[in-house]
Coordinates of C-alpha atoms in Angstrom, one line a residue:
M1 CA -95.0 110.5 143.3
K2 CA -98.8 111.0 143.2
E3 CA -101.1 110.2 140.6
N4 CA -103.8 112.4 139.0
E5 CA -106.6 111.6 136.6
V6 CA -107.2 113.7 133.6
H7 CA -110.8 114.9 133.2
A8 CA -112.1 116.6 130.0
T9 CA -115.0 119.0 129.6
P10 CA -117.4 118.4 126.6
G11 CA -115.6 119.3 123.3
T12 CA -112.1 119.1 124.8
G13 CA -109.6 116.5 125.3
P14 CA -105.9 115.7 124.8
V15 CA -106.2 115.1 121.0
T16 CA -108.3 118.2 120.6
A17 CA -105.6 120.1 122.6
V18 CA -102.8 118.9 120.2
L19 CA -104.9 119.9 117.2
N20 CA -105.4 123.3 118.8
Q21 CA -101.6 123.7 119.1
C22 CA -101.4 123.0 115.3
R23 CA -104.1 125.6 114.6
R24 CA -101.8 127.9 112.7
G25 CA -100.7 125.0 110.5
F26 CA -104.3 124.1 109.7
V27 CA -105.1 127.7 108.9
M28 CA -102.3 127.9 106.5
M29 CA -103.5 124.6 104.9
A30 CA -107.1 125.9 104.6
G31 CA -105.7 129.1 103.0
L32 CA -103.7 127.1 100.5
C33 CA -106.9 125.1 99.7
V34 CA -108.8 128.4 99.0
V35 CA -106.0 129.5 96.7
L36 CA -106.0 126.1 94.8
E37 CA -109.7 126.1 94.5
L38 CA -109.7 129.5 92.9
L39 CA -106.8 128.4 90.6
S40 CA -109.1 125.5 89.5
L41 CA -111.3 128.1 87.8
A42 CA -108.4 128.9 85.5
P43 CA -109.0 126.1 82.9
I44 CA -112.7 127.2 82.8
V45 CA -111.8 130.7 82.1
Y46 CA -109.2 129.7 79.5
M47 CA -111.7 127.6 77.7
W48 CA -114.4 130.3 77.8
N49 CA -112.1 132.9 76.4
S50 CA -110.6 130.6 73.8
F51 CA -114.0 129.8 72.4
D52 CA -115.6 133.3 72.6
R53 CA -112.6 135.5 71.9
V54 CA -110.0 133.6 70.0
M55 CA -112.2 131.7 67.6
S56 CA -114.3 134.8 66.9
S57 CA -111.3 137.1 66.3
R58 CA -109.0 134.4 64.9
S59 CA -106.2 136.1 66.7
V60 CA -103.1 133.9 67.2
V61 CA -101.5 136.5 69.5
T62 CA -104.5 136.3 71.9
L63 CA -104.4 132.5 71.8
L64 CA -100.6 132.6 72.5
S65 CA -101.0 135.1 75.3
L66 CA -103.8 133.1 76.9
T67 CA -101.8 129.9 76.6
V68 CA -98.6 131.4 78.1
L69 CA -100.7 132.7 80.9
I70 CA -102.4 129.5 81.7
V71 CA -99.1 127.5 81.7
G72 CA -97.9 130.0 84.3
V73 CA -101.0 129.5 86.3
Y74 CA -100.5 125.8 86.1
M75 CA -96.9 126.1 87.3
F76 CA -97.9 128.2 90.3
W77 CA -100.8 125.7 90.9
S78 CA -98.3 122.8 91.1
A79 CA -96.1 124.7 93.5
M80 CA -99.0 125.5 95.8
E81 CA -100.1 121.8 95.8
W82 CA -96.5 120.7 96.6
T83 CA -96.4 123.2 99.5
R84 CA -99.8 122.0 100.8
S85 CA -98.7 118.4 100.5
R86 CA -95.5 119.1 102.5
L87 CA -97.5 121.1 105.2
M88 CA -100.0 118.3 105.5
V89 CA -97.3 115.7 106.0
R90 CA -95.5 117.8 108.7
L91 CA -98.8 118.4 110.5
S92 CA -99.5 114.7 110.6
L93 CA -96.0 114.0 111.9
R94 CA -96.4 116.7 114.6
I95 CA -99.6 115.2 115.8
D96 CA -97.9 111.8 115.9
W97 CA -94.9 113.1 117.8
E98 CA -97.2 114.8 120.3
L99 CA -99.5 111.8 120.8
A100 CA -97.7 108.5 120.1
A101 CA -95.8 108.3 123.3
D102 CA -98.9 109.2 125.4
V103 CA -101.1 106.6 123.6
F104 CA -98.4 104.0 124.2
D105 CA -98.1 104.9 127.8
A106 CA -101.9 105.1 128.3
A107 CA -102.4 101.7 126.7
F108 CA -99.6 100.2 128.7
R109 CA -101.0 101.6 132.0
R110 CA -104.4 100.4 131.2
Q111 CA -103.1 97.0 130.4
A112 CA -100.9 96.9 133.5
H113 CA -104.0 97.7 135.7
R114 CA -105.9 94.9 134.0
R115 CA -108.5 97.3 132.4
A116 CA -110.1 96.6 129.0
V117 CA -107.8 97.9 126.3
N118 CA -107.1 96.9 122.7
V119 CA -103.5 97.9 122.3
E120 CA -103.4 97.2 118.5
Q121 CA -106.5 99.3 118.0
A122 CA -105.1 102.1 120.1
M123 CA -101.9 102.3 117.9
G124 CA -103.9 101.8 114.7
D125 CA -106.2 104.7 115.6
L126 CA -103.2 107.0 115.7
L127 CA -102.2 105.7 112.3
V128 CA -105.7 106.2 111.0
L129 CA -105.8 109.8 112.3
R130 CA -102.4 110.6 110.9
Q131 CA -103.2 109.2 107.5
F132 CA -106.5 111.1 107.3
L133 CA -104.7 114.4 108.1
S134 CA -102.1 113.8 105.5
G135 CA -104.4 112.4 102.8
N136 CA -107.4 113.1 100.7
G137 CA -109.8 112.7 103.7
V138 CA -109.2 116.1 105.3
L139 CA -109.0 117.9 101.8
T140 CA -112.3 116.5 101.0
V141 CA -113.8 118.0 104.1
I142 CA -112.2 121.4 103.4
S143 CA -113.1 121.4 99.8
A144 CA -116.8 120.5 100.2
P145 CA -118.0 124.1 100.9
F146 CA -116.4 125.3 97.6
A147 CA -119.3 123.9 95.8
L148 CA -121.1 127.1 96.6
L149 CA -118.3 129.1 95.0
F150 CA -118.7 127.3 91.7
I151 CA -122.4 127.8 91.9
A152 CA -121.9 131.5 92.4
V153 CA -119.6 131.7 89.4
G154 CA -122.3 129.9 87.3
A155 CA -124.7 132.6 88.4
T156 CA -122.5 135.2 86.6
F157 CA -123.4 133.4 83.3
H158 CA -127.1 133.0 83.8
P159 CA -129.3 132.5 87.0
I160 CA -130.7 129.2 85.5
L161 CA -127.3 127.7 85.5
A162 CA -126.8 128.7 89.0
A163 CA -130.2 127.3 90.0
Y164 CA -129.5 123.9 88.2
S165 CA -126.0 123.7 89.9
L166 CA -127.6 124.4 93.3
G167 CA -130.2 121.7 92.7
T168 CA -127.6 119.1 91.7
A169 CA -125.4 120.0 94.7
L170 CA -128.4 119.6 97.1
A171 CA -129.3 116.3 95.5
M172 CA -125.7 115.0 96.0
L173 CA -125.7 116.3 99.5
I174 CA -128.9 114.5 100.3
V175 CA -127.3 111.2 99.0
A176 CA -124.2 111.8 101.0
L177 CA -126.3 112.3 104.3
A178 CA -128.3 109.2 103.5
N179 CA -125.1 107.2 102.9
R180 CA -123.7 108.4 106.2
Q181 CA -127.0 107.4 108.0
M182 CA -126.7 104.0 106.4
T183 CA -123.1 103.2 107.0
S184 CA -121.8 105.1 110.1
S185 CA -123.1 102.6 112.8
T186 CA -122.2 99.6 110.6
L187 CA -118.7 100.9 109.9
Q188 CA -118.1 101.5 113.5
A189 CA -119.2 98.0 114.4
S190 CA -117.1 96.5 111.6
N191 CA -114.0 98.3 112.7
T192 CA -114.5 97.1 116.3
A193 CA -115.1 93.5 115.2
K194 CA -112.0 93.7 113.0
H195 CA -109.7 94.8 115.7
E196 CA -111.2 92.2 118.2
S197 CA -110.7 89.5 115.6
T198 CA -107.1 90.5 115.2
R199 CA -106.5 90.7 119.0
M200 CA -108.1 87.3 119.5
A201 CA -105.9 85.7 116.6
A202 CA -102.8 87.2 118.2
G203 CA -103.6 85.9 121.7
L204 CA -104.5 82.4 120.4
L205 CA -101.4 82.1 118.2
R206 CA -99.1 83.2 121.0
N207 CA -99.5 79.7 122.7
S208 CA -99.2 77.8 119.4
E209 CA -97.0 75.0 120.7
S210 CA -99.2 74.0 123.7
T211 CA -102.3 74.5 121.6
R212 CA -101.1 72.0 119.1
A213 CA -99.8 69.5 121.7
L214 CA -103.2 69.5 123.5
G215 CA -105.2 69.2 120.3
M216 CA -107.0 72.6 121.0
M217 CA -106.6 73.9 117.4
P218 CA -110.1 73.1 116.1
A219 CA -111.7 74.6 119.3
L220 CA -109.7 77.8 119.0
R221 CA -110.2 78.0 115.3
Q222 CA -113.9 77.8 115.8
R223 CA -113.7 80.7 118.4
W224 CA -111.6 82.9 116.2
H225 CA -113.7 82.0 113.0
G226 CA -116.9 83.1 114.8
Q227 CA -115.4 86.6 115.6
H228 CA -114.0 86.8 112.0
R229 CA -117.3 85.9 110.4
E230 CA -119.0 88.6 112.5
F231 CA -116.4 91.1 111.2
V232 CA -116.8 90.0 107.6
A233 CA -120.5 90.1 107.8
L234 CA -120.5 93.7 109.2
Q235 CA -117.9 94.7 106.6
V236 CA -120.1 93.3 103.8
Q237 CA -123.0 95.2 105.1
A238 CA -121.1 98.4 105.2
S239 CA -119.6 97.9 101.8
D240 CA -123.1 97.1 100.4
A241 CA -124.5 100.3 101.8
A242 CA -121.5 102.4 100.7
G243 CA -121.7 100.8 97.2
S244 CA -125.3 101.6 96.9
G245 CA -124.7 105.2 97.8
A246 CA -121.7 105.4 95.4
G247 CA -123.7 103.8 92.6
V248 CA -126.6 106.3 93.0
S249 CA -124.1 109.2 93.2
S250 CA -122.2 108.0 90.1
F251 CA -125.5 107.9 88.2
M252 CA -126.5 111.3 89.4
Q253 CA -123.1 112.8 88.5
H254 CA -123.1 111.6 84.9
T255 CA -126.7 112.4 84.4
F256 CA -126.4 115.9 85.9
Q257 CA -123.4 116.7 83.7
S258 CA -125.1 115.8 80.5
V259 CA -128.3 117.4 81.4
G260 CA -126.4 120.5 82.5
M261 CA -124.8 120.7 79.1
A262 CA -128.3 120.5 77.5
V263 CA -129.4 123.4 79.6
G264 CA -126.5 125.3 78.6
I265 CA -127.0 124.6 74.9
F266 CA -130.7 125.5 75.2
L267 CA -129.7 128.9 76.7
A268 CA -127.2 129.4 73.9
I269 CA -129.9 128.6 71.3
E270 CA -132.1 131.2 73.0
G271 CA -129.2 133.7 72.8
L272 CA -128.9 134.1 76.5
I273 CA -125.3 132.9 76.7
T274 CA -122.4 132.3 74.3
G275 CA -120.9 129.0 73.1
G276 CA -117.9 129.3 75.3
M277 CA -120.2 129.9 78.3
V278 CA -121.8 126.6 77.4
M279 CA -118.5 124.7 77.7
A280 CA -117.6 126.7 80.9
A281 CA -121.0 126.2 82.5
T282 CA -120.7 122.3 81.9
M283 CA -117.3 122.4 83.7
L284 CA -118.7 124.5 86.5
I285 CA -121.6 122.1 87.0
S286 CA -119.1 119.3 87.2
K287 CA -117.0 121.3 89.7
S288 CA -120.0 122.0 91.9
V289 CA -120.8 118.3 92.1
Q290 CA -117.3 117.0 92.5
P291 CA -116.7 118.1 96.1
L292 CA -119.8 116.3 97.2
Q293 CA -118.9 113.2 95.1
N294 CA -115.5 113.2 96.8
L295 CA -117.3 113.5 100.1
I296 CA -119.4 110.4 99.4
S297 CA -116.3 108.3 98.2
Q298 CA -114.2 109.4 101.2
W299 CA -117.0 109.0 103.8
P300 CA -115.8 105.6 105.1
T301 CA -112.3 107.2 105.7
I302 CA -113.9 110.2 107.4
V303 CA -116.0 108.0 109.6
A304 CA -113.0 105.9 110.5
A305 CA -110.9 109.0 111.4
R306 CA -113.7 110.4 113.6
Q307 CA -114.1 107.2 115.5
A308 CA -110.3 106.9 116.0
Y309 CA -110.3 110.6 117.2
D310 CA -113.1 109.7 119.8
R311 CA -111.4 106.5 120.9
L312 CA -108.0 108.3 121.4
N313 CA -109.5 111.1 123.2
A314 CA -111.4 108.7 125.5
L315 CA -108.2 106.6 126.1
L316 CA -106.1 109.6 127.0
V317 CA -108.9 111.3 129.2
D318 CA -109.3 108.1 131.1
D319 CA -105.6 107.6 131.5
V320 CA -104.3 108.0 135.2
R321 CA -100.7 109.2 134.8
P322 CA -98.0 110.0 137.3
A323 CA -97.9 113.7 138.2
D324 CA -94.6 115.6 138.0
A325 CA -92.9 115.5 141.3
M326 CA -89.4 116.0 142.8
A327 CA -87.1 113.1 142.2
L328 CA -86.4 111.1 145.4
P329 CA -83.0 109.6 146.4
A330 CA -82.5 105.9 145.6
P331 CA -84.3 103.6 148.0
V332 CA -82.4 102.2 151.0
G333 CA -84.6 99.2 151.3
H334 CA -86.7 99.8 154.4
L335 CA -90.2 98.3 153.8
L336 CA -93.3 98.8 156.0
V337 CA -96.6 97.0 155.2
D338 CA -99.4 98.2 157.3
K339 CA -102.7 96.2 157.1
A340 CA -102.4 96.1 153.3
S341 CA -105.2 94.4 151.3
G342 CA -105.4 94.1 147.5
A343 CA -107.2 92.7 144.6
P344 CA -106.9 92.9 140.7
N345 CA -109.1 95.4 139.0
G346 CA -112.6 94.2 138.7
A347 CA -112.4 91.7 141.6
E348 CA -115.3 91.9 144.0
R349 CA -113.3 91.0 147.0
D350 CA -109.7 91.3 148.2
V351 CA -107.5 88.3 147.5
V352 CA -104.9 89.4 150.2
Q353 CA -106.2 90.9 153.4
A354 CA -104.7 92.9 156.3
I355 CA -101.0 92.0 155.8
S356 CA -98.7 93.7 158.2
F357 CA -94.9 93.4 158.6
E358 CA -91.7 95.5 158.6
L359 CA -88.3 94.7 157.1
A360 CA -85.2 96.7 157.7
A361 CA -82.7 97.4 154.9
G362 CA -80.7 94.3 154.1
Q363 CA -83.1 91.8 155.6
A364 CA -84.4 88.8 153.7
L365 CA -88.0 87.5 153.9
A366 CA -89.6 84.3 152.6
I367 CA -93.3 84.2 152.0
V368 CA -94.7 80.7 152.2
G369 CA -98.1 79.1 152.1
P370 CA -100.1 76.5 150.2
S371 CA -101.3 77.0 146.6
A372 CA -103.8 79.9 146.2
A373 CA -102.6 81.4 149.6
G374 CA -102.0 84.8 148.0
K375 CA -98.2 84.7 147.6
T376 CA -98.2 86.1 144.0
S377 CA -100.9 88.7 144.8
L378 CA -98.8 90.0 147.8
S379 CA -95.7 90.1 145.5
K380 CA -97.6 92.4 143.1
L381 CA -98.6 94.6 146.1
L382 CA -95.0 94.7 147.2
V383 CA -93.7 96.0 143.8
G384 CA -96.5 98.5 143.2
A385 CA -98.1 96.5 140.4
W386 CA -101.3 96.7 142.4
Q387 CA -102.5 99.4 144.6
P388 CA -103.6 98.5 148.1
T389 CA -107.4 98.7 148.4
E390 CA -106.8 99.3 152.2
G391 CA -103.6 99.9 154.2
S392 CA -100.3 100.8 152.7
V393 CA -97.0 99.4 151.4
R394 CA -94.3 101.9 152.0
L395 CA -90.6 101.7 150.7
D396 CA -88.5 104.2 152.6
G397 CA -91.7 105.9 153.8
V398 CA -93.2 106.4 150.3
E399 CA -96.3 104.5 149.2
I400 CA -94.8 102.1 146.6
S401 CA -97.7 102.2 144.2
Q402 CA -97.5 105.9 144.0
W403 CA -93.7 106.1 143.3
N404 CA -92.9 107.1 139.8
A405 CA -92.4 103.7 138.2
D406 CA -89.8 105.1 135.7
E407 CA -87.9 106.4 138.7
L408 CA -88.2 103.4 141.0
G409 CA -88.1 100.5 138.4
P410 CA -84.3 100.7 137.5
L411 CA -83.6 100.7 141.3
M412 CA -85.7 97.6 142.1
G413 CA -85.5 94.0 141.0
Y414 CA -88.5 91.8 140.3
V415 CA -89.0 88.2 139.1
P416 CA -92.6 87.5 138.2
Q417 CA -94.2 84.1 138.2
E418 CA -95.0 84.3 134.5
I419 CA -91.7 85.1 132.8
A420 CA -91.5 86.9 129.4
F421 CA -88.6 88.3 127.4
F422 CA -88.8 91.0 124.8
E423 CA -87.6 91.3 121.2
G424 CA -83.9 91.9 121.6
T425 CA -80.6 90.3 122.5
V426 CA -79.8 88.5 125.8
A427 CA -77.7 91.4 126.9
E428 CA -80.5 93.9 126.1
N429 CA -83.0 91.8 128.1
I430 CA -80.8 91.6 131.0
A431 CA -80.2 95.3 130.9
R432 CA -84.0 95.8 130.7
L433 CA -83.8 97.2 127.2
G434 CA -81.9 100.2 128.4
T435 CA -78.3 101.2 127.6
V436 CA -76.2 98.0 127.9
D437 CA -73.5 98.1 130.5
A438 CA -71.4 95.1 129.5
D439 CA -69.8 94.7 133.0
A440 CA -73.1 95.0 134.8
V441 CA -74.7 92.5 132.4
V442 CA -72.0 89.9 132.9
Q443 CA -72.0 90.5 136.6
A444 CA -75.8 89.9 136.7
A445 CA -75.4 86.7 134.7
R446 CA -72.5 85.4 136.8
S447 CA -74.5 86.1 140.0
V448 CA -76.8 83.2 139.0
D449 CA -74.0 81.0 137.4
L450 CA -75.5 81.6 133.9
H451 CA -72.4 83.4 132.2
D452 CA -70.8 80.2 130.8
T453 CA -74.2 78.9 129.6
I454 CA -74.9 82.1 127.7
L455 CA -71.6 81.9 126.0
Q456 CA -72.7 78.4 124.6
W457 CA -75.8 79.9 122.9
P458 CA -75.7 80.6 119.2
Q459 CA -74.5 84.3 119.5
G460 CA -73.7 84.4 123.1
Y461 CA -75.0 87.6 124.7
E462 CA -76.1 88.8 121.2
T463 CA -78.5 85.8 120.9
V464 CA -82.0 87.2 120.0
L465 CA -84.9 86.4 122.3
G466 CA -88.6 87.0 121.9
D467 CA -91.5 85.2 120.4
D468 CA -89.5 84.1 117.3
G469 CA -86.1 84.1 119.1
F470 CA -83.9 81.5 120.7
A471 CA -85.9 78.9 122.8
L472 CA -84.9 78.6 126.4
S473 CA -85.6 75.9 128.8
G474 CA -87.8 76.6 131.8
G475 CA -84.7 76.7 134.1
Q476 CA -82.8 79.0 131.8
R477 CA -85.7 81.4 131.5
Q478 CA -85.9 81.6 135.3
R479 CA -82.2 82.2 135.9
L480 CA -82.2 84.8 133.1
A481 CA -85.1 86.5 134.7
I482 CA -83.2 86.5 138.0
A483 CA -80.2 88.0 136.4
R484 CA -82.4 90.8 134.8
A485 CA -83.8 91.4 138.3
L486 CA -80.3 91.8 139.7
Y487 CA -78.9 94.0 137.0
G488 CA -77.5 97.2 138.4
N489 CA -77.4 95.9 142.0
P490 CA -80.9 97.0 143.1
R491 CA -81.4 97.6 146.9
Y492 CA -84.9 96.1 146.9
V493 CA -85.7 92.7 145.2
V494 CA -88.9 90.7 145.1
M495 CA -88.9 87.3 143.5
D496 CA -92.0 85.2 142.9
E497 CA -91.1 81.5 143.1
P498 CA -87.6 82.1 141.6
N499 CA -86.6 78.5 142.1
A500 CA -89.7 76.8 140.7
N501 CA -88.0 75.5 137.6
L502 CA -84.4 75.4 138.9
D503 CA -82.3 72.3 139.2
E504 CA -79.9 71.9 142.2
V505 CA -77.1 73.8 140.5
G506 CA -79.4 76.7 139.6
E507 CA -81.0 76.7 143.1
Q508 CA -77.5 76.8 144.7
A509 CA -76.6 79.8 142.5
L510 CA -79.8 81.5 143.7
I511 CA -79.0 80.9 147.3
E512 CA -75.5 82.3 146.8
A513 CA -77.0 85.3 145.1
M514 CA -79.3 85.9 147.9
R515 CA -76.5 85.7 150.5
H516 CA -74.4 88.1 148.4
M517 CA -77.4 90.6 148.2
R518 CA -77.8 90.4 152.0
T519 CA -74.2 91.3 152.5
Q520 CA -74.6 94.3 150.2
G521 CA -77.6 95.6 152.2
T522 CA -80.3 94.7 149.7
T523 CA -83.7 93.9 151.0
V524 CA -84.8 90.6 149.5
I525 CA -88.3 89.0 149.4
V526 CA -89.1 85.6 147.9
T527 CA -92.1 83.4 147.6
T528 CA -91.2 79.7 147.7
H529 CA -92.5 76.2 148.3
R530 CA -89.0 74.8 148.8
P531 CA -87.3 74.7 152.2
R532 CA -83.8 75.4 150.9
L533 CA -84.4 79.2 150.4
I534 CA -86.0 79.5 153.9
G535 CA -82.5 78.7 155.4
V536 CA -81.0 82.0 154.0
V537 CA -83.7 84.4 155.1
D538 CA -84.1 86.4 158.3
L539 CA -87.8 86.2 158.5
M540 CA -90.7 84.2 157.2
L541 CA -94.3 85.2 156.5
V542 CA -97.0 82.5 156.4
L543 CA -100.1 83.0 154.3
K544 CA -103.3 81.0 154.1
S545 CA -106.4 82.0 152.1
G546 CA -105.0 85.4 151.5
R547 CA -104.5 86.1 155.2
Q548 CA -101.4 86.3 157.4
V549 CA -101.2 83.6 159.9
G550 CA -97.6 83.8 160.9
F551 CA -94.6 86.1 160.9
G552 CA -91.2 85.7 162.6
S553 CA -87.9 83.9 162.2
P554 CA -88.1 80.5 160.4
K555 CA -86.7 78.8 163.5
D556 CA -89.3 80.1 165.9
L557 CA -92.1 79.5 163.4
F558 CA -91.0 75.9 162.9
E559 CA -90.8 75.3 166.7
A560 CA -94.4 76.7 167.1
V561 CA -95.7 74.3 164.4
K562 CA -94.0 71.4 166.1
R563 CA -95.5 72.2 169.4
V564 CA -98.9 72.9 167.7
Q565 CA -99.4 75.9 169.9
P566 CA -101.5 78.5 168.1
V567 CA -100.0 82.0 168.9
P568 CA -101.4 85.4 167.6
T569 CA -99.5 86.9 164.7
D570 CA -97.1 89.6 165.7
A571 CA -97.8 92.0 162.9
S572 CA -95.4 94.7 164.2
A573 CA -92.4 92.4 164.4
K574 CA -89.3 94.1 163.1
A575 CA -86.8 91.4 164.1
P576 CA -86.8 87.6 164.4
V577 CA -89.5 86.5 166.9
Q578 CA -88.3 85.3 170.2
T579 CA -89.5 82.1 171.8
D580 CA -91.6 83.9 174.3
N581 CA -93.4 85.8 171.5
R582 CA -94.0 83.3 168.8
S583 CA -96.2 83.3 165.7
A584 CA -97.9 80.1 164.6
A585 CA -98.3 79.1 161.0

């Protein structure tokens, strides 16, 4: 019923909370990483002993024993890697299960409230985070500190080897930090530009037919290509910087490995270490450098995951979600609008101001007025799409914008001015993508005389709609939208220009549907320019420049207009206005 905003303290957030819930899983994964890094020393120990013990003793039994032992270690190693891989996949799925619905809802609510949001980026960020946690990115971060372990093992051979390994590791770390400094900001800007370019292309292509008919393709292409060029330029800059860092690190890795072997051979010549230690030390130097080399190569992935984490946290923290509340009974349809004003988010002033009227359950109201009078804006206030900036809109005594939309939506009907259908069949769209009640779907279609027309479509009620689905005429779209609004016999229906594209047959079907709804006790509100719908309503509200200039029965308002007698608006009227208390349009 009420809405509350989630606030986060520094270092916390919804994504952080989910990760904390998976702490045990991450600890187990880190433990497996420790075991696997220790097991990676097995080949080094095998080589060392093979050179120093087997070759000097020429013992086949020792060689066979060492080989059987190392094969067993490799089998255990593979089992641990398989276990870690399965654990990582399940951790990433757990995070996706916990966050996917919340991210979708947050992006939806932000879009519905006309606030800046890139839906494609939000869902892509969730994928980036999940792939990072199930791939090499997170393993690279966990494995990086093990460079110190390999340096410590080298110290058991000779301090010079440890010092050399430490020097190479520090050099690689410096390269990694420099690479981060050069690429982080550019990568972030590149990712943002990429998502913006994709969003712009999707938006432009959505209206491809009118774009082509109006010859707007060159202008739109130029707009998109400008954004695309910005993304490509930033990507090239980031790739150049990352490539430079990778090139330097590759040179250092090969050089340090060969120089490390030379250092080991020198120590062997001096009699300070054995020949087997030379081979083992060479591998240890490579192992001490490899984690940092992996860190450099995975750095773009790490940066992208961190940015996705921050954006998801910011999106969910900023989300205003309905609080848990006791479910209310289905609305009866009593509507009270008290000095309600409203505007879309970001607007500097209200587009509808101080609207007041009351409807009893089962009454029908027509909202009329010239273009830009505020009819559509008032409709959005009446269905809770906008929150009143002042005053209130109450359905059965409850502020409608604060009613749980998931609870109220199925019990309410709404026909917007801009009609859109979703990917799915005709039946699914009429049923609002919920469980299809065949009888209710047919009843809704019959209520606007659309049943026979639907049966003539390619697959009848199974005809697929959506961006790439069956093309409907303007009148068919409007009648189908009305059928969707009437599905389930709602007790409160708001229709914005429902007859704008209807022919005479369709308009007559709408009139009959409105009459039927009134007999069923449904509260009906329509905005209209046409006089035919006014004949089937109880009350009429006249708007001009966003203000209420008349409210009462259509008959009394028309008589007042004929007499050209300005009379103050009766804001508290609950029934048709009498001739001695008229409101002038």
